Structure formats: C-alpha cells, structure tokens
Amino acid sequence: MIRRQFDFPDLPKLPDDLKQAVMDNQLDFVNYHNFKAGEGRKILKNGEEIPSSSFRIRKGPEDVIKWIETHITKNFSMVGTTESDPDKTICGPHLDKLRNYTLIYPLRTGGEKVSTVFYRLKSLENPMDRQYYLDYSELEEIDRVVVPLETWCVLNSKCIHSVEGLTSKRLTLQVGLWEYVGLPDL
C-alpha cells in the first residue's frame, strides 16, 4: 500500500546476469516515434526554458521478464528498460498513460541526487486531461524521492511527476502495474 507517492517493497535484488542483460538491451525503442533523436520538449521552470529529457523505452529482455514473473509479479502491463538523454538535467512533469504504478530498479541513477518529484495542479483542472506539463508555475510539489542504485521502488505514475537533478545517463528496469497493494504478488 502506498501512503505517500512511492513505496520501497522488500524484493530480491536483480541477479548480476540479468543486470547485464538490461544494460546490454538493444531491442527497438517502443516509443522512439514520439521522441525521434531525443529532442524531447521544452519546459518552463523559474522563468527559464529548459530542454526536457525523453526517457526512451525498450521492451525488456525475455529472461528478465521471466525472472520478474517468477520472483515479483505476473500482473504487469509491461516490462522494459528506460534510458535518459545524457545531456539533459531534467525530465519534465508528466503522467504515464500506459500504467498506474511503476516499479523501477535503477542500474544507473543518472547522478547522486536524482529525485522523482510529485506535483498537484494549482488549478481545478483535471490532471488526467493532459500528459505533459510544460510550466512549473502551474504545479505545487507534494512529494519527492531519491531512489538508490539497485533498489526497487514503486511510484504512483498517475500523479504528475518529474525526474530532476540528472548529471549523466539514467538507466532503469521498469515494470508497469495497473494495481499495487504490495509486492511480491505471485
């Protein structure tokens, strides 16, 4: 159960051979048509226009998917690897459309103080009406988390969120979940 916008379930570490499979994953990007060559989008923060990273997603390697099904959950919408643009410091506020919760496992955190930051809209607009939020002045921070290297964390991905403080490429294993009441749920 999530009491905040995130949870750290007690789950087994990903074995070394599967970590390597994630790092070596060269399957096609499933969302490349949205992001092309990593152009991303521009966001406005404190009056400054900043280029936003695009987290490109690849389908997870089959042996990693089988391990997830055996050790964590069979109830997922997808298993994939995501990587950020190495030259961007932020992935701007957004909602995930293809999942309600995201179980992440960083293999490269993208920097020492990278945070996932959660927001609510200051207006009465329904936050589900948009996927991307381009102006931080519309948002109020309500929670944040730093997910350590090789640590499982569940994020509420139907809450507006951003990833901030990137200083290098971020690489994560991600498991999309429709529901979250605790893991493992085998």
GROMACS .gro file of C-alpha atoms in nm, residues 18-112:
model
   95
   18LEU     CA    1   2.009  -1.010  -1.563
   19LYS     CA    2   2.151  -0.669  -1.470
   20GLN     CA    3   2.395  -0.718  -1.756
   21ALA     CA    4   2.107  -0.819  -1.987
   22VAL     CA    5   1.931  -0.491  -1.903
   23MET     CA    6   2.249  -0.289  -1.965
   24ASP     CA    7   2.310  -0.471  -2.295
   25ASN     CA    8   1.946  -0.445  -2.413
   26GLN     CA    9   1.941  -0.323  -2.774
   27LEU     CA   10   1.580  -0.409  -2.861
   28ASP     CA   11   1.400  -0.139  -3.058
   29PHE     CA   12   1.264   0.159  -2.868
   30VAL     CA   13   0.888   0.118  -2.827
   31ASN     CA   14   0.833   0.494  -2.803
   32TYR     CA   15   1.101   0.617  -3.045
   33HIS     CA   16   0.838   0.758  -3.283
   34ASN     CA   17   0.746   1.005  -3.006
   35PHE     CA   18   1.098   1.119  -2.929
   36LYS     CA   19   1.295   1.076  -3.252
   37ALA     CA   20   1.661   1.155  -3.178
   38GLY     CA   21   1.598   1.256  -2.816
   39GLU     CA   22   1.475   1.606  -2.899
   40GLY     CA   23   1.231   1.595  -2.610
   41ARG     CA   24   1.026   1.902  -2.520
   42LYS     CA   25   1.094   2.240  -2.368
   43ILE     CA   26   0.967   2.322  -2.020
   44LEU     CA   27   0.949   2.648  -1.828
   45LYS     CA   28   1.098   2.648  -1.476
   46ASN     CA   29   1.157   2.967  -1.277
   47GLY     CA   30   1.113   3.169  -1.597
   48GLU     CA   31   1.384   2.973  -1.780
   49GLU     CA   32   1.319   2.745  -2.077
   50ILE     CA   33   1.492   2.409  -2.024
   51PRO     CA   34   1.512   2.111  -2.262
   52SER     CA   35   1.345   1.806  -2.111
   53SER     CA   36   1.495   1.461  -2.138
   54SER     CA   37   1.294   1.193  -2.309
   55PHE     CA   38   1.300   0.857  -2.135
   56ARG     CA   39   1.317   0.614  -2.423
   57ILE     CA   40   1.172   0.269  -2.353
   58ARG     CA   41   1.285  -0.067  -2.485
   59LYS     CA   42   1.095  -0.391  -2.427
   60GLY     CA   43   1.267  -0.586  -2.151
   61PRO     CA   44   1.482  -0.889  -2.233
   62GLU     CA   45   1.285  -1.217  -2.220
   63ASP     CA   46   1.500  -1.369  -1.943
   64VAL     CA   47   1.440  -1.058  -1.729
   65ILE     CA   48   1.063  -1.078  -1.793
   66LYS     CA   49   1.061  -1.445  -1.688
   67TRP     CA   50   1.252  -1.360  -1.368
   68ILE     CA   51   1.001  -1.082  -1.286
   69GLU     CA   52   0.713  -1.330  -1.337
   70THR     CA   53   0.880  -1.587  -1.110
   71HIS     CA   54   1.008  -1.360  -0.831
   72ILE     CA   55   0.794  -1.045  -0.823
   73THR     CA   56   0.464  -1.043  -1.014
   74LYS     CA   57   0.277  -1.191  -1.308
   75ASN     CA   58   0.039  -0.895  -1.305
   76PHE     CA   59   0.211  -0.629  -1.513
   77SER     CA   60   0.128  -0.424  -1.819
   78MET     CA   61   0.487  -0.427  -1.947
   79VAL     CA   62   0.850  -0.481  -1.852
   80GLY     CA   63   1.101  -0.250  -2.014
   81THR     CA   64   1.425  -0.063  -1.982
   82THR     CA   65   1.435   0.315  -1.994
   83GLU     CA   66   1.724   0.545  -2.063
   84SER     CA   67   1.751   0.922  -2.050
   85ASP     CA   68   1.936   1.161  -2.275
   86PRO     CA   69   2.282   1.204  -2.119
   87ASP     CA   70   2.296   1.579  -2.183
   88LYS     CA   71   1.967   1.680  -2.016
   89THR     CA   72   1.926   1.760  -1.645
   90ILE     CA   73   1.553   1.708  -1.611
   91CYS     CA   74   1.262   1.502  -1.741
   92GLY     CA   75   0.976   1.748  -1.711
   93PRO     CA   76   0.644   1.694  -1.535
   94HIS     CA   77   0.421   1.434  -1.694
   95LEU     CA   78   0.176   1.149  -1.637
   96ASP     CA   79   0.231   0.793  -1.755
   97LYS     CA   80  -0.051   0.682  -1.986
   98LEU     CA   81   0.019   0.307  -2.003
   99ARG     CA   82   0.029   0.222  -1.631
  100ASN     CA   83  -0.095   0.341  -1.293
  101TYR     CA   84   0.214   0.246  -1.095
  102THR     CA   85   0.575   0.191  -1.196
  103LEU     CA   86   0.813  -0.046  -1.023
  104ILE     CA   87   1.162   0.084  -1.101
  105TYR     CA   88   1.510  -0.057  -1.041
  106PRO     CA   89   1.789   0.188  -1.131
  107LEU     CA   90   2.107   0.039  -1.277
  108ARG     CA   91   2.244   0.389  -1.342
  109THR     CA   92   2.080   0.656  -1.129
  110GLY     CA   93   2.174   0.946  -1.354
  111GLY     CA   94   2.352   1.126  -1.070
  112GLU     CA   95   2.399   1.133  -0.695
   0.00000   0.00000   0.00000
